[in-house]
Amino acid sequence: SKCFISGAEACGRERGGTNMRMYDIINKKKHGEHFTKEEIQFWVEGYTRGQIPDYQVSALLMAICFQGMNEEETLALTLAMRDSGEALDLSKITGIKVDKHSTGGVGDKTSLVLTPMIAALGIPVAKMSGRGLGHTGGTIDKLECFPGFSTELSEEKFYETVNQTKMAIMSQTANLAPADQKLYALRDVTATVDQISLIAASIMSKKLAANADAIVLDVKTGNGAFMKSEEDAFALAREMVRIGQNAGKQISAVITDMDQPLGAAVGNSLEVKEAILALNGLGPKDIMEVVYGLGTELVLAAGKAEYPEAAKELLRGTIQSKSALHKFAEFVKAQGGNMDLVYQPELLPVGRIQLQVLNTEEGYVSQILAEEIGLASLALGGGRITKESKIDLSVGILLNKKRGDRVQPGETLATVFANDMEKAKEAYGRVVRAYQFQDKPMAEIPMIKGIVR
Ligand code: URA
């Protein structure tokens, strides 16, 4: 038999008079043909309900990797995944609700800085976030550095918090695009993650289910990102923006550098400290460039300014007046966390072992391989190898030297914060490997590579 699932429902289903079989759908893509919307709905629904087995969907995903999907197929896949669960109903929140998403990076604490700046301008931020996986970090883990902080909010509490505080961040619920959750886990183990249409549909299905009116996407490019080349990052950005527009959202994507970690801190508690410094007006230049780039898009989308320069001016004002810092403290308190730490970040936990990585070269730092630094943090216990891993919030790496810095032998390149000497040594080795040098000074590389609107 060509059908491996028992039962009429699984072998084929009547849809508009056509009897569909998974075998035919796989075969169709294998030969480079295009799916109909009904075929996509058939396999997404069937897989989510457990009626189509992993091995058939694995074969299909691999065929998609080789043959690709066109715009209509990608949109249909996104909408089928969005509709596999329940979308949030943000109509209970007043105003133009905004959301921000990053495709994943190392040292990326942008959300912690940007969201209170936006909320301080009175723009409601309704954000769903994830935890870190592999070498990339996640906002939820960082927020859990504040004792008592909870992201497991009921929908009602989420709406209420955004209405009162102008911002709330909750973890993704099990019923948010469950098809994506199942498909992502399968892609992760079948080498089918890095296909642009699949990534676009995966990210956008969750963003559409989270249902904000305006969305800004931070599409990272470089050695620490999913999209290593700028060309691929732009292609992903264009695909996601097109999907968002087709679904009636105001959306733009900012393509930003991830050839070295963002800022100096990598590791949950260290990153929170750096974000608090940024809210106090002491943010590293690269972080602030990304924050202002993304923020400008949101302020324009929310109709608070007509021109980018005016939007930036408003955003700068939230740092100068400390209104963003106070908004952050208010938000931490509203979600149950100890807001005193926002004003006393020195009380956040740091690893008790501190190893300095000393430089042996003379020259200029040409690159800091972000993935290698992310893996060093993972080795320290600061990241997750599997979804169930418990993480140590106090460990990480502080980069004392960044790209373009002149270095002399004996200077400290970076500091490793650990709680276990063996792990510290492993991380030390990775940090040494991450640093690359050149003889000549280099021109500054802009953080923002472009914007897709
Ligand atoms: N992030 C997602 O949510 N999905 C992908 O496919 C890749 C990155």
PDB file of C-alpha atoms in Angstrom, residues 142-412:
ATOM      1  CA  LYS A 142      16.701  36.794  31.214  1.00  0.00           C
ATOM      2  CA  LEU A 143      13.590  38.143  32.908  1.00  0.00           C
ATOM      3  CA  GLU A 144      13.645  35.254  35.356  1.00  0.00           C
ATOM      4  CA  CYS A 145      16.792  36.817  36.851  1.00  0.00           C
ATOM      5  CA  PHE A 146      14.315  38.952  38.845  1.00  0.00           C
ATOM      6  CA  PRO A 147      13.193  36.738  41.740  1.00  0.00           C
ATOM      7  CA  GLY A 148       9.430  36.158  41.570  1.00  0.00           C
ATOM      8  CA  PHE A 149       9.065  37.263  37.943  1.00  0.00           C
ATOM      9  CA  SER A 150       6.454  35.225  36.100  1.00  0.00           C
ATOM     10  CA  THR A 151       5.801  34.977  32.394  1.00  0.00           C
ATOM     11  CA  GLU A 152       3.131  32.305  32.812  1.00  0.00           C
ATOM     12  CA  LEU A 153       0.320  34.819  32.613  1.00  0.00           C
ATOM     13  CA  SER A 154      -3.296  33.983  31.869  1.00  0.00           C
ATOM     14  CA  GLU A 155      -4.597  35.782  28.814  1.00  0.00           C
ATOM     15  CA  GLU A 156      -6.773  37.992  31.026  1.00  0.00           C
ATOM     16  CA  LYS A 157      -3.804  38.977  33.205  1.00  0.00           C
ATOM     17  CA  PHE A 158      -1.764  39.667  30.066  1.00  0.00           C
ATOM     18  CA  TYR A 159      -4.412  42.044  28.667  1.00  0.00           C
ATOM     19  CA  GLU A 160      -4.870  43.706  32.043  1.00  0.00           C
ATOM     20  CA  THR A 161      -1.099  44.244  32.498  1.00  0.00           C
ATOM     21  CA  VAL A 162      -0.697  45.781  29.034  1.00  0.00           C
ATOM     22  CA  ASN A 163      -3.667  48.082  29.668  1.00  0.00           C
ATOM     23  CA  GLN A 164      -2.269  49.218  33.015  1.00  0.00           C
ATOM     24  CA  THR A 165       1.500  49.167  32.490  1.00  0.00           C
ATOM     25  CA  LYS A 166       1.601  49.518  28.702  1.00  0.00           C
ATOM     26  CA  MET A 167       3.721  46.404  28.465  1.00  0.00           C
ATOM     27  CA  ALA A 168       3.679  42.716  29.288  1.00  0.00           C
ATOM     28  CA  ILE A 169       5.756  39.767  28.157  1.00  0.00           C
ATOM     29  CA  MET A 170       4.354  36.258  28.415  1.00  0.00           C
ATOM     30  CA  SER A 171       5.682  32.850  27.427  1.00  0.00           C
ATOM     31  CA  GLN A 172       4.284  31.207  24.399  1.00  0.00           C
ATOM     32  CA  THR A 173       1.197  29.194  25.368  1.00  0.00           C
ATOM     33  CA  ALA A 174       0.829  25.535  24.330  1.00  0.00           C
ATOM     34  CA  ASN A 175      -2.120  26.503  22.185  1.00  0.00           C
ATOM     35  CA  LEU A 176      -0.272  29.162  20.200  1.00  0.00           C
ATOM     36  CA  ALA A 177       0.374  27.720  16.727  1.00  0.00           C
ATOM     37  CA  PRO A 178       0.783  24.140  18.024  1.00  0.00           C
ATOM     38  CA  ALA A 179       1.465  22.936  14.469  1.00  0.00           C
ATOM     39  CA  ASP A 180       4.636  25.020  14.460  1.00  0.00           C
ATOM     40  CA  GLN A 181       5.735  23.649  17.826  1.00  0.00           C
ATOM     41  CA  LYS A 182       5.419  20.084  16.497  1.00  0.00           C
ATOM     42  CA  LEU A 183       6.928  20.837  13.115  1.00  0.00           C
ATOM     43  CA  TYR A 184       9.844  22.800  14.591  1.00  0.00           C
ATOM     44  CA  ALA A 185      10.769  19.882  16.853  1.00  0.00           C
ATOM     45  CA  LEU A 186      10.726  17.582  13.810  1.00  0.00           C
ATOM     46  CA  ARG A 187      12.753  20.008  11.675  1.00  0.00           C
ATOM     47  CA  ASP A 188      15.304  20.272  14.442  1.00  0.00           C
ATOM     48  CA  VAL A 189      16.115  16.550  14.200  1.00  0.00           C
ATOM     49  CA  THR A 190      15.781  16.089  10.430  1.00  0.00           C
ATOM     50  CA  ALA A 191      18.177  18.842   9.242  1.00  0.00           C
ATOM     51  CA  THR A 192      15.300  20.809   7.763  1.00  0.00           C
ATOM     52  CA  VAL A 193      15.458  24.008   9.833  1.00  0.00           C
ATOM     53  CA  ASP A 194      17.443  26.191   7.436  1.00  0.00           C
ATOM     54  CA  GLN A 195      14.919  26.617   4.633  1.00  0.00           C
ATOM     55  CA  ILE A 196      13.813  30.229   4.239  1.00  0.00           C
ATOM     56  CA  SER A 197      10.094  29.607   3.534  1.00  0.00           C
ATOM     57  CA  LEU A 198       9.856  27.178   6.459  1.00  0.00           C
ATOM     58  CA  ILE A 199      11.556  29.656   8.809  1.00  0.00           C
ATOM     59  CA  ALA A 200       9.350  32.527   7.572  1.00  0.00           C
ATOM     60  CA  ALA A 201       6.165  30.487   8.027  1.00  0.00           C
ATOM     61  CA  SER A 202       7.285  29.267  11.457  1.00  0.00           C
ATOM     62  CA  ILE A 203       8.064  32.725  12.827  1.00  0.00           C
ATOM     63  CA  MET A 204       5.106  34.442  11.211  1.00  0.00           C
ATOM     64  CA  SER A 205       2.552  31.823  12.294  1.00  0.00           C
ATOM     65  CA  LYS A 206       3.412  32.669  15.916  1.00  0.00           C
ATOM     66  CA  LYS A 207       3.523  36.417  15.325  1.00  0.00           C
ATOM     67  CA  LEU A 208       0.136  36.349  13.585  1.00  0.00           C
ATOM     68  CA  ALA A 209      -1.359  34.226  16.373  1.00  0.00           C
ATOM     69  CA  ALA A 210       0.039  36.695  18.929  1.00  0.00           C
ATOM     70  CA  ASN A 211      -1.977  39.191  16.895  1.00  0.00           C
ATOM     71  CA  ALA A 212      -0.392  42.631  17.486  1.00  0.00           C
ATOM     72  CA  ASP A 213      -1.313  45.364  15.006  1.00  0.00           C
ATOM     73  CA  ALA A 214       2.260  46.341  14.235  1.00  0.00           C
ATOM     74  CA  ILE A 215       5.292  44.075  14.204  1.00  0.00           C
ATOM     75  CA  VAL A 216       8.988  44.794  13.823  1.00  0.00           C
ATOM     76  CA  LEU A 217      11.301  41.926  12.999  1.00  0.00           C
ATOM     77  CA  ASP A 218      15.010  41.945  13.824  1.00  0.00           C
ATOM     78  CA  VAL A 219      16.521  39.653  11.206  1.00  0.00           C
ATOM     79  CA  LYS A 220      20.050  38.832  12.270  1.00  0.00           C
ATOM     80  CA  THR A 221      22.792  38.092   9.787  1.00  0.00           C
ATOM     81  CA  GLY A 222      26.348  36.858  10.306  1.00  0.00           C
ATOM     82  CA  ASN A 223      28.208  33.918  11.780  1.00  0.00           C
ATOM     83  CA  GLY A 224      26.068  33.824  14.949  1.00  0.00           C
ATOM     84  CA  ALA A 225      22.736  33.930  13.093  1.00  0.00           C
ATOM     85  CA  PHE A 226      20.538  31.431  11.249  1.00  0.00           C
ATOM     86  CA  MET A 227      21.053  33.531   8.134  1.00  0.00           C
ATOM     87  CA  LYS A 228      24.804  33.620   7.626  1.00  0.00           C
ATOM     88  CA  SER A 229      24.691  35.713   4.448  1.00  0.00           C
ATOM     89  CA  GLU A 230      23.077  39.122   4.011  1.00  0.00           C
ATOM     90  CA  GLU A 231      21.426  37.872   0.846  1.00  0.00           C
ATOM     91  CA  ASP A 232      19.585  35.138   2.761  1.00  0.00           C
ATOM     92  CA  ALA A 233      18.700  37.544   5.583  1.00  0.00           C
ATOM     93  CA  PHE A 234      17.101  39.957   3.114  1.00  0.00           C
ATOM     94  CA  ALA A 235      15.261  37.083   1.410  1.00  0.00           C
ATOM     95  CA  LEU A 236      13.871  35.932   4.779  1.00  0.00           C
ATOM     96  CA  ALA A 237      12.957  39.504   5.723  1.00  0.00           C
ATOM     97  CA  ARG A 238      11.103  40.074   2.428  1.00  0.00           C
ATOM     98  CA  GLU A 239       9.223  36.798   2.786  1.00  0.00           C
ATOM     99  CA  MET A 240       8.107  37.570   6.359  1.00  0.00           C
ATOM    100  CA  VAL A 241       7.103  41.149   5.555  1.00  0.00           C
ATOM    101  CA  ARG A 242       5.041  39.916   2.581  1.00  0.00           C
ATOM    102  CA  ILE A 243       3.266  37.371   4.774  1.00  0.00           C
ATOM    103  CA  GLY A 244       2.527  39.991   7.443  1.00  0.00           C
ATOM    104  CA  GLN A 245       1.159  42.434   4.899  1.00  0.00           C
ATOM    105  CA  ASN A 246      -1.045  39.762   3.339  1.00  0.00           C
ATOM    106  CA  ALA A 247      -2.424  39.069   6.798  1.00  0.00           C
ATOM    107  CA  GLY A 248      -3.247  42.762   7.285  1.00  0.00           C
ATOM    108  CA  LYS A 249      -0.445  43.710   9.681  1.00  0.00           C
ATOM    109  CA  GLN A 250       1.795  46.771   9.700  1.00  0.00           C
ATOM    110  CA  ILE A 251       5.173  45.135   9.528  1.00  0.00           C
ATOM    111  CA  SER A 252       8.780  45.892   8.768  1.00  0.00           C
ATOM    112  CA  ALA A 253      12.061  44.055   9.156  1.00  0.00           C
ATOM    113  CA  VAL A 254      15.441  45.478  10.129  1.00  0.00           C
ATOM    114  CA  ILE A 255      18.448  43.405   9.065  1.00  0.00           C
ATOM    115  CA  THR A 256      21.146  43.656  11.741  1.00  0.00           C
ATOM    116  CA  ASP A 257      24.690  42.431  12.284  1.00  0.00           C
ATOM    117  CA  MET A 258      25.350  39.218  14.224  1.00  0.00           C
ATOM    118  CA  ASP A 259      28.974  38.664  13.213  1.00  0.00           C
ATOM    119  CA  GLN A 260      29.949  39.328  16.807  1.00  0.00           C
ATOM    120  CA  PRO A 261      27.793  39.201  19.978  1.00  0.00           C
ATOM    121  CA  LEU A 262      25.659  42.272  20.623  1.00  0.00           C
ATOM    122  CA  GLY A 263      27.092  44.443  23.399  1.00  0.00           C
ATOM    123  CA  ALA A 264      29.650  43.116  25.852  1.00  0.00           C
ATOM    124  CA  ALA A 265      27.584  40.704  27.959  1.00  0.00           C
ATOM    125  CA  VAL A 266      26.560  37.149  27.085  1.00  0.00           C
ATOM    126  CA  GLY A 267      24.708  35.150  29.749  1.00  0.00           C
ATOM    127  CA  ASN A 268      21.401  35.894  31.413  1.00  0.00           C
ATOM    128  CA  SER A 269      22.235  37.922  34.507  1.00  0.00           C
ATOM    129  CA  LEU A 270      25.146  39.742  32.819  1.00  0.00           C
ATOM    130  CA  GLU A 271      22.844  40.695  29.951  1.00  0.00           C
ATOM    131  CA  VAL A 272      20.174  42.026  32.299  1.00  0.00           C
ATOM    132  CA  LYS A 273      22.817  44.214  33.974  1.00  0.00           C
ATOM    133  CA  GLU A 274      23.902  45.523  30.587  1.00  0.00           C
ATOM    134  CA  ALA A 275      20.286  46.241  29.603  1.00  0.00           C
ATOM    135  CA  ILE A 276      19.833  48.224  32.846  1.00  0.00           C
ATOM    136  CA  LEU A 277      23.013  50.177  32.062  1.00  0.00           C
ATOM    137  CA  ALA A 278      21.536  50.954  28.636  1.00  0.00           C
ATOM    138  CA  LEU A 279      18.307  52.192  30.240  1.00  0.00           C
ATOM    139  CA  ASN A 280      20.507  54.468  32.365  1.00  0.00           C
ATOM    140  CA  GLY A 281      22.006  55.982  29.215  1.00  0.00           C
ATOM    141  CA  LEU A 282      25.199  53.890  29.318  1.00  0.00           C
ATOM    142  CA  GLY A 283      24.368  51.377  26.582  1.00  0.00           C
ATOM    143  CA  PRO A 284      27.092  50.180  24.208  1.00  0.00           C
ATOM    144  CA  LYS A 285      26.895  51.812  20.781  1.00  0.00           C
ATOM    145  CA  ASP A 286      26.040  48.616  18.878  1.00  0.00           C
ATOM    146  CA  ILE A 287      23.074  47.786  21.129  1.00  0.00           C
ATOM    147  CA  MET A 288      21.708  51.317  20.945  1.00  0.00           C
ATOM    148  CA  GLU A 289      22.037  51.401  17.159  1.00  0.00           C
ATOM    149  CA  VAL A 290      19.856  48.286  16.912  1.00  0.00           C
ATOM    150  CA  VAL A 291      17.428  49.536  19.581  1.00  0.00           C
ATOM    151  CA  TYR A 292      16.922  52.892  17.830  1.00  0.00           C
ATOM    152  CA  GLY A 293      16.616  51.209  14.425  1.00  0.00           C
ATOM    153  CA  LEU A 294      13.878  48.823  15.590  1.00  0.00           C
ATOM    154  CA  GLY A 295      12.222  51.391  17.849  1.00  0.00           C
ATOM    155  CA  THR A 296      11.888  53.894  15.029  1.00  0.00           C
ATOM    156  CA  GLU A 297       9.851  51.369  13.038  1.00  0.00           C
ATOM    157  CA  LEU A 298       7.471  50.800  15.970  1.00  0.00           C
ATOM    158  CA  VAL A 299       7.022  54.489  16.798  1.00  0.00           C
ATOM    159  CA  LEU A 300       6.215  55.210  13.137  1.00  0.00           C
ATOM    160  CA  ALA A 301       3.828  52.242  12.922  1.00  0.00           C
ATOM    161  CA  ALA A 302       2.021  53.356  16.082  1.00  0.00           C
ATOM    162  CA  GLY A 303       1.554  56.817  14.550  1.00  0.00           C
ATOM    163  CA  LYS A 304       3.477  58.630  17.313  1.00  0.00           C
ATOM    164  CA  ALA A 305       5.817  60.300  14.827  1.00  0.00           C
ATOM    165  CA  GLU A 306       5.762  61.005  11.111  1.00  0.00           C
ATOM    166  CA  TYR A 307       9.477  60.851  10.337  1.00  0.00           C
ATOM    167  CA  PRO A 308      12.295  58.586  11.493  1.00  0.00           C
ATOM    168  CA  GLU A 309      14.274  61.456  13.042  1.00  0.00           C
ATOM    169  CA  ALA A 310      11.258  62.543  15.099  1.00  0.00           C
ATOM    170  CA  ALA A 311      10.702  58.930  16.225  1.00  0.00           C
ATOM    171  CA  LYS A 312      14.349  58.648  17.301  1.00  0.00           C
ATOM    172  CA  GLU A 313      14.096  61.906  19.224  1.00  0.00           C
ATOM    173  CA  LEU A 314      11.096  60.567  21.164  1.00  0.00           C
ATOM    174  CA  LEU A 315      12.979  57.359  21.922  1.00  0.00           C
ATOM    175  CA  ARG A 316      16.091  59.230  23.076  1.00  0.00           C
ATOM    176  CA  GLY A 317      13.889  61.245  25.427  1.00  0.00           C
ATOM    177  CA  THR A 318      12.804  58.077  27.257  1.00  0.00           C
ATOM    178  CA  ILE A 319      16.447  57.347  28.108  1.00  0.00           C
ATOM    179  CA  GLN A 320      17.378  60.902  29.028  1.00  0.00           C
ATOM    180  CA  SER A 321      14.356  61.347  31.312  1.00  0.00           C
ATOM    181  CA  LYS A 322      14.799  57.806  32.767  1.00  0.00           C
ATOM    182  CA  SER A 323      11.133  57.164  31.952  1.00  0.00           C
ATOM    183  CA  ALA A 324      12.122  53.905  30.195  1.00  0.00           C
ATOM    184  CA  LEU A 325      14.100  52.780  33.265  1.00  0.00           C
ATOM    185  CA  HIS A 326      11.138  53.481  35.565  1.00  0.00           C
ATOM    186  CA  LYS A 327       8.805  51.758  33.086  1.00  0.00           C
ATOM    187  CA  PHE A 328      11.043  48.688  33.201  1.00  0.00           C
ATOM    188  CA  ALA A 329      10.869  48.637  37.014  1.00  0.00           C
ATOM    189  CA  GLU A 330       7.073  49.032  36.886  1.00  0.00           C
ATOM    190  CA  PHE A 331       6.836  46.136  34.419  1.00  0.00           C
ATOM    191  CA  VAL A 332       9.071  43.869  36.547  1.00  0.00           C
ATOM    192  CA  LYS A 333       6.836  44.585  39.547  1.00  0.00           C
ATOM    193  CA  ALA A 334       3.602  44.075  37.584  1.00  0.00           C
ATOM    194  CA  GLN A 335       4.752  40.562  36.643  1.00  0.00           C
ATOM    195  CA  GLY A 336       5.701  39.666  40.209  1.00  0.00           C
ATOM    196  CA  GLY A 337       9.463  40.357  40.115  1.00  0.00           C
ATOM    197  CA  ASN A 338      11.643  42.203  42.594  1.00  0.00           C
ATOM    198  CA  MET A 339      11.906  45.671  41.045  1.00  0.00           C
ATOM    199  CA  ASP A 340      14.584  46.812  43.530  1.00  0.00           C
ATOM    200  CA  LEU A 341      17.141  44.985  41.394  1.00  0.00           C
ATOM    201  CA  VAL A 342      16.417  47.360  38.514  1.00  0.00           C
ATOM    202  CA  TYR A 343      17.872  50.115  40.699  1.00  0.00           C
ATOM    203  CA  GLN A 344      20.524  47.896  42.308  1.00  0.00           C
ATOM    204  CA  PRO A 345      21.700  45.635  39.451  1.00  0.00           C
ATOM    205  CA  GLU A 346      24.893  44.844  41.397  1.00  0.00           C
ATOM    206  CA  LEU A 347      22.693  42.481  43.441  1.00  0.00           C
ATOM    207  CA  LEU A 348      21.974  40.285  40.399  1.00  0.00           C
ATOM    208  CA  PRO A 349      23.791  36.939  40.682  1.00  0.00           C
ATOM    209  CA  VAL A 350      27.216  36.481  39.063  1.00  0.00           C
ATOM    210  CA  GLY A 351      29.312  33.317  38.851  1.00  0.00           C
ATOM    211  CA  ARG A 352      31.782  32.987  41.712  1.00  0.00           C
ATOM    212  CA  ILE A 353      34.712  31.898  39.481  1.00  0.00           C
ATOM    213  CA  GLN A 354      36.024  34.628  37.216  1.00  0.00           C
ATOM    214  CA  LEU A 355      38.682  33.771  34.618  1.00  0.00           C
ATOM    215  CA  GLN A 356      40.318  36.431  32.549  1.00  0.00           C
ATOM    216  CA  VAL A 357      41.111  35.507  28.951  1.00  0.00           C
ATOM    217  CA  LEU A 358      44.459  37.165  28.269  1.00  0.00           C
ATOM    218  CA  ASN A 359      45.556  38.290  24.851  1.00  0.00           C
ATOM    219  CA  THR A 360      48.772  37.053  23.235  1.00  0.00           C
ATOM    220  CA  GLU A 361      48.586  38.960  19.937  1.00  0.00           C
ATOM    221  CA  GLU A 362      49.335  42.474  18.825  1.00  0.00           C
ATOM    222  CA  GLY A 363      46.851  44.019  16.416  1.00  0.00           C
ATOM    223  CA  TYR A 364      43.134  44.662  16.032  1.00  0.00           C
ATOM    224  CA  VAL A 365      40.175  42.421  16.794  1.00  0.00           C
ATOM    225  CA  SER A 366      38.718  41.594  13.361  1.00  0.00           C
ATOM    226  CA  GLN A 367      35.913  39.267  14.454  1.00  0.00           C
ATOM    227  CA  ILE A 368      34.456  37.574  17.533  1.00  0.00           C
ATOM    228  CA  LEU A 369      32.685  34.452  16.344  1.00  0.00           C
ATOM    229  CA  ALA A 370      29.291  34.884  17.961  1.00  0.00           C
ATOM    230  CA  GLU A 371      28.338  31.233  17.740  1.00  0.00           C
ATOM    231  CA  GLU A 372      31.537  30.208  19.548  1.00  0.00           C
ATOM    232  CA  ILE A 373      30.780  32.697  22.373  1.00  0.00           C
ATOM    233  CA  GLY A 374      27.205  31.396  22.525  1.00  0.00           C
ATOM    234  CA  LEU A 375      28.562  27.854  22.814  1.00  0.00           C
ATOM    235  CA  ALA A 376      30.946  28.986  25.577  1.00  0.00           C
ATOM    236  CA  SER A 377      27.962  30.334  27.525  1.00  0.00           C
ATOM    237  CA  LEU A 378      26.120  27.067  26.866  1.00  0.00           C
ATOM    238  CA  ALA A 379      29.120  25.094  28.178  1.00  0.00           C
ATOM    239  CA  LEU A 380      29.013  27.146  31.398  1.00  0.00           C
ATOM    240  CA  GLY A 381      25.398  26.065  31.938  1.00  0.00           C
ATOM    241  CA  GLY A 382      23.953  29.404  30.807  1.00  0.00           C
ATOM    242  CA  GLY A 383      21.969  27.910  27.931  1.00  0.00           C
ATOM    243  CA  ARG A 384      19.791  24.948  27.087  1.00  0.00           C
ATOM    244  CA  ILE A 385      20.884  21.822  25.272  1.00  0.00           C
ATOM    245  CA  THR A 386      17.351  20.396  25.370  1.00  0.00           C
ATOM    246  CA  LYS A 387      14.091  22.176  26.144  1.00  0.00           C
ATOM    247  CA  GLU A 388      14.090  20.587  29.598  1.00  0.00           C
ATOM    248  CA  SER A 389      17.599  21.734  30.626  1.00  0.00           C
ATOM    249  CA  LYS A 390      17.859  23.833  33.791  1.00  0.00           C
ATOM    250  CA  ILE A 391      20.056  26.858  33.346  1.00  0.00           C
ATOM    251  CA  ASP A 392      22.415  28.800  35.586  1.00  0.00           C
ATOM    252  CA  LEU A 393      21.428  32.457  35.307  1.00  0.00           C
ATOM    253  CA  SER A 394      24.647  33.732  36.915  1.00  0.00           C
ATOM    254  CA  VAL A 395      27.205  32.469  34.366  1.00  0.00           C
ATOM    255  CA  GLY A 396      28.407  34.005  31.135  1.00  0.00           C
ATOM    256  CA  ILE A 397      31.085  35.944  29.339  1.00  0.00           C
ATOM    257  CA  LEU A 398      31.910  39.620  29.368  1.00  0.00           C
ATOM    258  CA  LEU A 399      33.714  40.776  26.243  1.00  0.00           C
ATOM    259  CA  ASN A 400      36.260  43.392  27.294  1.00  0.00           C
ATOM    260  CA  LYS A 401      37.393  43.868  23.681  1.00  0.00           C
ATOM    261  CA  LYS A 402      35.150  44.096  20.643  1.00  0.00           C
ATOM    262  CA  ARG A 403      35.612  44.186  16.868  1.00  0.00           C
ATOM    263  CA  GLY A 404      37.916  47.027  15.787  1.00  0.00           C
ATOM    264  CA  ASP A 405      39.614  47.397  19.200  1.00  0.00           C
ATOM    265  CA  ARG A 406      43.398  47.618  19.257  1.00  0.00           C
ATOM    266  CA  VAL A 407      44.932  44.974  21.515  1.00  0.00           C
ATOM    267  CA  GLN A 408      48.330  44.428  23.142  1.00  0.00           C
ATOM    268  CA  PRO A 409      49.714  41.167  24.522  1.00  0.00           C
ATOM    269  CA  GLY A 410      48.725  40.686  28.178  1.00  0.00           C
ATOM    270  CA  GLU A 411      45.474  42.639  27.940  1.00  0.00           C
ATOM    271  CA  THR A 412      42.189  41.043  28.977  1.00  0.00           C
TER     272      THR A 412
END
